[in-house]
CSV table of C-alpha atoms in Angstrom, one decimal:
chain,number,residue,atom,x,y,z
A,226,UNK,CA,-5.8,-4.8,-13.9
A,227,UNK,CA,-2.3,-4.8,-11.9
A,228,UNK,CA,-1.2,-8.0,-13.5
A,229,UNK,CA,-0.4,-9.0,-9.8
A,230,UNK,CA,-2.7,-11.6,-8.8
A,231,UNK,CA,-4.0,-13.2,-5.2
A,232,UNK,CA,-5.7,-15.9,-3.7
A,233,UNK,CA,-8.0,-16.3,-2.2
A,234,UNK,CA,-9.7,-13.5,-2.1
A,235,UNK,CA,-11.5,-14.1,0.5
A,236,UNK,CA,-11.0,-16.8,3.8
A,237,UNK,CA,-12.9,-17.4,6.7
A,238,UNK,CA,-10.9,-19.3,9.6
A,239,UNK,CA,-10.7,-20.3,13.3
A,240,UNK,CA,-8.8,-18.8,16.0
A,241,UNK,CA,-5.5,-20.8,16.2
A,242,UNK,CA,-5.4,-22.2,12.5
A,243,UNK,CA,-3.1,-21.6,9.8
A,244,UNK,CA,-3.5,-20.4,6.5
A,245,UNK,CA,-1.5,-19.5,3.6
A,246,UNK,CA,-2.2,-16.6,1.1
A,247,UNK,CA,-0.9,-16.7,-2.0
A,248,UNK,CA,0.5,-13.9,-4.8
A,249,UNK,CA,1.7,-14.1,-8.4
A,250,UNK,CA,3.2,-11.0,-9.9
A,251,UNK,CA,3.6,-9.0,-12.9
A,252,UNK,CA,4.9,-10.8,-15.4
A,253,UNK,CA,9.1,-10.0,-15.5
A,254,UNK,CA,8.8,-8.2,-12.0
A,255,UNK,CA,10.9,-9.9,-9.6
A,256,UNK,CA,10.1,-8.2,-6.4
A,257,UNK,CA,7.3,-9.2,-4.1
A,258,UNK,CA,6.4,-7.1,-0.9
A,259,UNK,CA,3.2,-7.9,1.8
A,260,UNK,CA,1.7,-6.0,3.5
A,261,UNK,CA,-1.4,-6.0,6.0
A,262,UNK,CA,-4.5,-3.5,6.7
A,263,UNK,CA,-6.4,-3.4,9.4
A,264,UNK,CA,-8.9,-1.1,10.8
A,265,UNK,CA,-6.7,-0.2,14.0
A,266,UNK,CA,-3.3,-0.4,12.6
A,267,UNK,CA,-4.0,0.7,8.7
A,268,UNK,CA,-1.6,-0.3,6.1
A,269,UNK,CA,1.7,-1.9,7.4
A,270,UNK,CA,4.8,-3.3,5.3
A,271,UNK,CA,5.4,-6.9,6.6
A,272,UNK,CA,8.2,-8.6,3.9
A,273,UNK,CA,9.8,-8.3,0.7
A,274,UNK,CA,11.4,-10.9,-1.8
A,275,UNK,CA,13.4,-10.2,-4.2
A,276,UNK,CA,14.4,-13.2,-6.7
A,277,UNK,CA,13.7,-15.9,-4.0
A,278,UNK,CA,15.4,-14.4,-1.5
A,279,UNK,CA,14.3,-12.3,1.3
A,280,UNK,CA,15.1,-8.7,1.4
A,281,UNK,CA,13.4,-6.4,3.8
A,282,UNK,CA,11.7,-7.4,7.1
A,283,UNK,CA,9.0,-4.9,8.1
A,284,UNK,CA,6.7,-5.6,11.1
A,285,UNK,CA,6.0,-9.0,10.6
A,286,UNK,CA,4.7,-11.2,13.4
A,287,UNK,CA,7.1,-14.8,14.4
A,288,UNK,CA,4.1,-16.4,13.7
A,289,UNK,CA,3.8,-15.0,10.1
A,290,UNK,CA,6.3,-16.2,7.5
A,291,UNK,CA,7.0,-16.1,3.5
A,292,UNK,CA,8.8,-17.3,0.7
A,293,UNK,CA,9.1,-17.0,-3.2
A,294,UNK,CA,9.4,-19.8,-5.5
A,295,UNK,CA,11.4,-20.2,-8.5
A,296,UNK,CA,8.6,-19.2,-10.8
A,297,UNK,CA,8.2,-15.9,-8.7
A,298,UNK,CA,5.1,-16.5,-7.0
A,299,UNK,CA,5.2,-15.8,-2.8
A,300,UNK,CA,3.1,-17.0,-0.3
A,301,UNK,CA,2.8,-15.7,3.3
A,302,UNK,CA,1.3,-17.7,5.9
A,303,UNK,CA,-0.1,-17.1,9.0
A,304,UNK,CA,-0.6,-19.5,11.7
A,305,UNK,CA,-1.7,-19.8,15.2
A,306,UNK,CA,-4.3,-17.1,14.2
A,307,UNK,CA,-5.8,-14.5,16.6
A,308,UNK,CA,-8.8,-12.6,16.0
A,309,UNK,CA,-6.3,-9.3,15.6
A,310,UNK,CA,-4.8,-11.1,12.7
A,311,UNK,CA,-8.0,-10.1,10.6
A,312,UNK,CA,-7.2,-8.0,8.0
A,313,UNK,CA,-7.1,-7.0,4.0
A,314,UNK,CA,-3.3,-8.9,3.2
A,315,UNK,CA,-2.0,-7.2,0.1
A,316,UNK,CA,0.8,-8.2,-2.1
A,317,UNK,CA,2.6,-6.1,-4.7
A,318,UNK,CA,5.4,-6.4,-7.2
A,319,UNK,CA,7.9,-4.1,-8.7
A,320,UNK,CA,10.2,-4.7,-11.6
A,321,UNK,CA,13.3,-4.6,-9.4
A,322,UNK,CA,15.3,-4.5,-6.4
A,323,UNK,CA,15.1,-0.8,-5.6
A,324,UNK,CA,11.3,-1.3,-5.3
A,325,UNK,CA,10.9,0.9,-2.3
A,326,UNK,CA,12.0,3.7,-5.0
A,327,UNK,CA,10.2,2.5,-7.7
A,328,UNK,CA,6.5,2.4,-8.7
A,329,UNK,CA,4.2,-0.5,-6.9
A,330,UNK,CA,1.9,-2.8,-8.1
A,331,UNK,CA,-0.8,-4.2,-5.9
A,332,UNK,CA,-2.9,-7.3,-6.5
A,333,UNK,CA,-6.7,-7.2,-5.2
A,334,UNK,CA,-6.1,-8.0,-1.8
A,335,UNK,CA,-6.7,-11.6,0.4
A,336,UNK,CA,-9.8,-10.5,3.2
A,337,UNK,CA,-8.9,-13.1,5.9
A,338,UNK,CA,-11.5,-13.0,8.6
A,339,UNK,CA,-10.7,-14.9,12.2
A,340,UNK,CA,-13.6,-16.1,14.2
B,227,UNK,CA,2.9,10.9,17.0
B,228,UNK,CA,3.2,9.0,13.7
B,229,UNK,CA,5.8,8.8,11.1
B,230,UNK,CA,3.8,10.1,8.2
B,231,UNK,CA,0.7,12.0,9.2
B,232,UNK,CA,-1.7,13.5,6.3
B,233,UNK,CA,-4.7,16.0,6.5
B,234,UNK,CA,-7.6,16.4,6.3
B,235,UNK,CA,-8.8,13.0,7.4
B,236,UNK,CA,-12.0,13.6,5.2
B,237,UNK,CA,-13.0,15.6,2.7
B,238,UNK,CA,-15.8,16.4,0.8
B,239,UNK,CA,-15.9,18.3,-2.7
B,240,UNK,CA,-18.4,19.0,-4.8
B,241,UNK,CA,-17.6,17.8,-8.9
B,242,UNK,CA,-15.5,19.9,-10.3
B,243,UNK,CA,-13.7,21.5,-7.3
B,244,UNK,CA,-9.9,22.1,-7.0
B,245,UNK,CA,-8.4,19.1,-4.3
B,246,UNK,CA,-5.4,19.3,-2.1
B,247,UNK,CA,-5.0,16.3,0.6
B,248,UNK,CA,-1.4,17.2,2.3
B,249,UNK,CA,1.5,14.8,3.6
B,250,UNK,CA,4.1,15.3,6.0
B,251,UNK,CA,7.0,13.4,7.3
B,252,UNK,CA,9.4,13.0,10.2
B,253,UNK,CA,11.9,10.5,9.2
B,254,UNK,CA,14.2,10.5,5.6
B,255,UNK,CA,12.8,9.2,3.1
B,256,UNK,CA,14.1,7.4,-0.5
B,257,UNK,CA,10.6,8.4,-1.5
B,258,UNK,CA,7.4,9.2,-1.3
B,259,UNK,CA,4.1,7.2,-2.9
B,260,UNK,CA,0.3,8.4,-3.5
B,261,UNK,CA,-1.8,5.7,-3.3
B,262,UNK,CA,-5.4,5.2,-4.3
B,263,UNK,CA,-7.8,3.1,-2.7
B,264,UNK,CA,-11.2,2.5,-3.7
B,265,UNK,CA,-14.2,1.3,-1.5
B,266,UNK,CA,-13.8,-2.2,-3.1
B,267,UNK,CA,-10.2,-2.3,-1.6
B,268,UNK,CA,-8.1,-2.7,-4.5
B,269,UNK,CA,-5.0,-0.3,-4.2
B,270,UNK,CA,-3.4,1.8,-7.3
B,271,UNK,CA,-0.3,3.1,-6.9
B,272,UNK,CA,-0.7,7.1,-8.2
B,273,UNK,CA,2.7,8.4,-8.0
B,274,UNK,CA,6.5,7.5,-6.3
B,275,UNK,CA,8.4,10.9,-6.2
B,276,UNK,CA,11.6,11.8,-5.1
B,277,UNK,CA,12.3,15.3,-5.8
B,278,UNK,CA,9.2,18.1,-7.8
B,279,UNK,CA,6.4,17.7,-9.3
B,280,UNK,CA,4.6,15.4,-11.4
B,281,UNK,CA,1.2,15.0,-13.6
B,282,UNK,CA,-0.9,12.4,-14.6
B,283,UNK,CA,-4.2,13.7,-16.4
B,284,UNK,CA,-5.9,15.7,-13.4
B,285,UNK,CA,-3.7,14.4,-10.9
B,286,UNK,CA,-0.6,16.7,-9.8
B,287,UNK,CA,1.8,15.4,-6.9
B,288,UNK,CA,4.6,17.5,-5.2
B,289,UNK,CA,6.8,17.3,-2.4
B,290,UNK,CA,9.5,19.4,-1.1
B,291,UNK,CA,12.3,17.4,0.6
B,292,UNK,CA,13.8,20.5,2.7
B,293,UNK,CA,10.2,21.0,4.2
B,294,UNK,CA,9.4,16.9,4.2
B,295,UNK,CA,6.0,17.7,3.1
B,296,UNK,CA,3.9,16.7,0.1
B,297,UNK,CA,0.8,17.8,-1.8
B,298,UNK,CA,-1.4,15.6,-3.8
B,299,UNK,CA,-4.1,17.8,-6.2
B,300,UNK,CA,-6.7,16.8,-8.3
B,301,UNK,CA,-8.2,19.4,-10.7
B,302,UNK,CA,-11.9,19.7,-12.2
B,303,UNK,CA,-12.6,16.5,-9.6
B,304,UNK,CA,-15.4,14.0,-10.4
B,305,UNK,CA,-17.5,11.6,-8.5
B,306,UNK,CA,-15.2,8.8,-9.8
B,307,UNK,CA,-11.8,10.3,-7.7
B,308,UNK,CA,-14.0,9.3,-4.8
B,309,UNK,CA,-11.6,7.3,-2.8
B,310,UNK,CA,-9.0,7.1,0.4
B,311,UNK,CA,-5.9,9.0,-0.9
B,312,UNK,CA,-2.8,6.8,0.9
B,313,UNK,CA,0.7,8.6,1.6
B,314,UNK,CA,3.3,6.5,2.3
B,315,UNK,CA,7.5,6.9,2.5
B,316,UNK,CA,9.9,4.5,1.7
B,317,UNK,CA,12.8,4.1,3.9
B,318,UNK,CA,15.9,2.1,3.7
B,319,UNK,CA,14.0,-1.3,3.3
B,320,UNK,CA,10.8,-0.3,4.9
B,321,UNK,CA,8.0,1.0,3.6
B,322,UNK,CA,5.7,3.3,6.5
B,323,UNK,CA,2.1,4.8,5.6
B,324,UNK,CA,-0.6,7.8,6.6
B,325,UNK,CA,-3.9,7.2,7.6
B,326,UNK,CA,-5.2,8.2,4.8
B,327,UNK,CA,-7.7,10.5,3.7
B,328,UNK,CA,-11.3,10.0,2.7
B,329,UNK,CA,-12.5,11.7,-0.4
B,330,UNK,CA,-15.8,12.0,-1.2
B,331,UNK,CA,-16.9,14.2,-4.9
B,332,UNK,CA,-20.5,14.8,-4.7
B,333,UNK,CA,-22.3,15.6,-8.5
């Protein structure tokens, strides 16, 4: 067990909806990153935040966006769904800043399926 | 032709067999992460190098910055390391990642 935690883990939507994943992390880490994996593109960084702010912009679509919260938790949500946007969504968390150079922890994964 | 690019794309060993899955890079890096992933999807971060060598049980990681390449062994593998074996690089603020490879231990 990571100690980094998502929901839900699963999610079954429409084309054109929105949804909202959600991630809390390690206890004490203040870094949250996102990323997405899917069977065409594999494993992509999308965002990180770093004590509620936003630090590093990967290839996120417009229609994706994310915050933390005081408490530390993130949420990254996707709207105007396509069926490309169906995909394992994967948060981690790393102590500090400098998580690029630092060691990762991922939560289970959100499986978000677009029909 | 991609950023990080690893080989083989699939392996298969039979238990107890040395491992090597290899990584190479085009870009510079801050570091460079091992990832495991198992078939239930849930990702394990293995190692984050900068610079060497290091060991975790049977698990060895190396990488040589001058040659941007990396090595990830396993010795004495066992059905259990069955898994895809992620390399990824960390750049400034950006993360990029292989394809992976898949690793299969038969007993």
């Amino acid at each position: 067990d990571s100690g980094v935690t998502q929901t839900p883990k699963h999610l079954i939507t429409a084309t054109g909806q929105r949804v909202t994943l959600r991630c809390s992390p390690r206890s004490g880490d203040l870094s949250v990153y996102w990323y997405q994996q899917s069977l065409d593109q594999g494993l992509q960084f999308l965002i990180q935040y770093y004590n509620g702010e936003e630090r590093a912009k990967g290839n996120i679509l417009e229609r994706f966006s994310a915050q933390q919260f005081p408490d530390l938790h993130s949420e990254l949500n996707l709207s105007s769904l396509e069926l490309g946007d169906s995909a394992l969504y994967f948060c981690a968390s790393s102590p500090g800043l400098a998580g690029f150079t630092g060691e990762l922890f991922f939560g289970e994964g959100s499986r978000l399926t677009v029909l | 032709k991609n950023e990080v690019e690893q080989s083989p794309q699939n392996l298969t060993a039979q238990e107890g067999e040395f491992i090597t899955i290899n990584c190479s890079y085009s870009v510079g890096i801050s570091a460079l992460h091992w990832l495991q992933q198992h078939p239930g999807g849930g990702i394990v971060s293995l190692f984050m190098l900068s610079s060497g060598k290091k060991k975790h049980g049977r698990l060895i990681a190396t990488i040589n910055i001058q040659e941007k390449h990396s090595s990830l062994h396993i010795t004495a593998s066992h059905p259990r390391d069955s898994a895809v074996y992620i390399c990824a690089v960390s750049l400034n603020n950006d993360m990029r990642f292989g394809a992976g490879t898949r690793l299969t231990v038969k007993p």
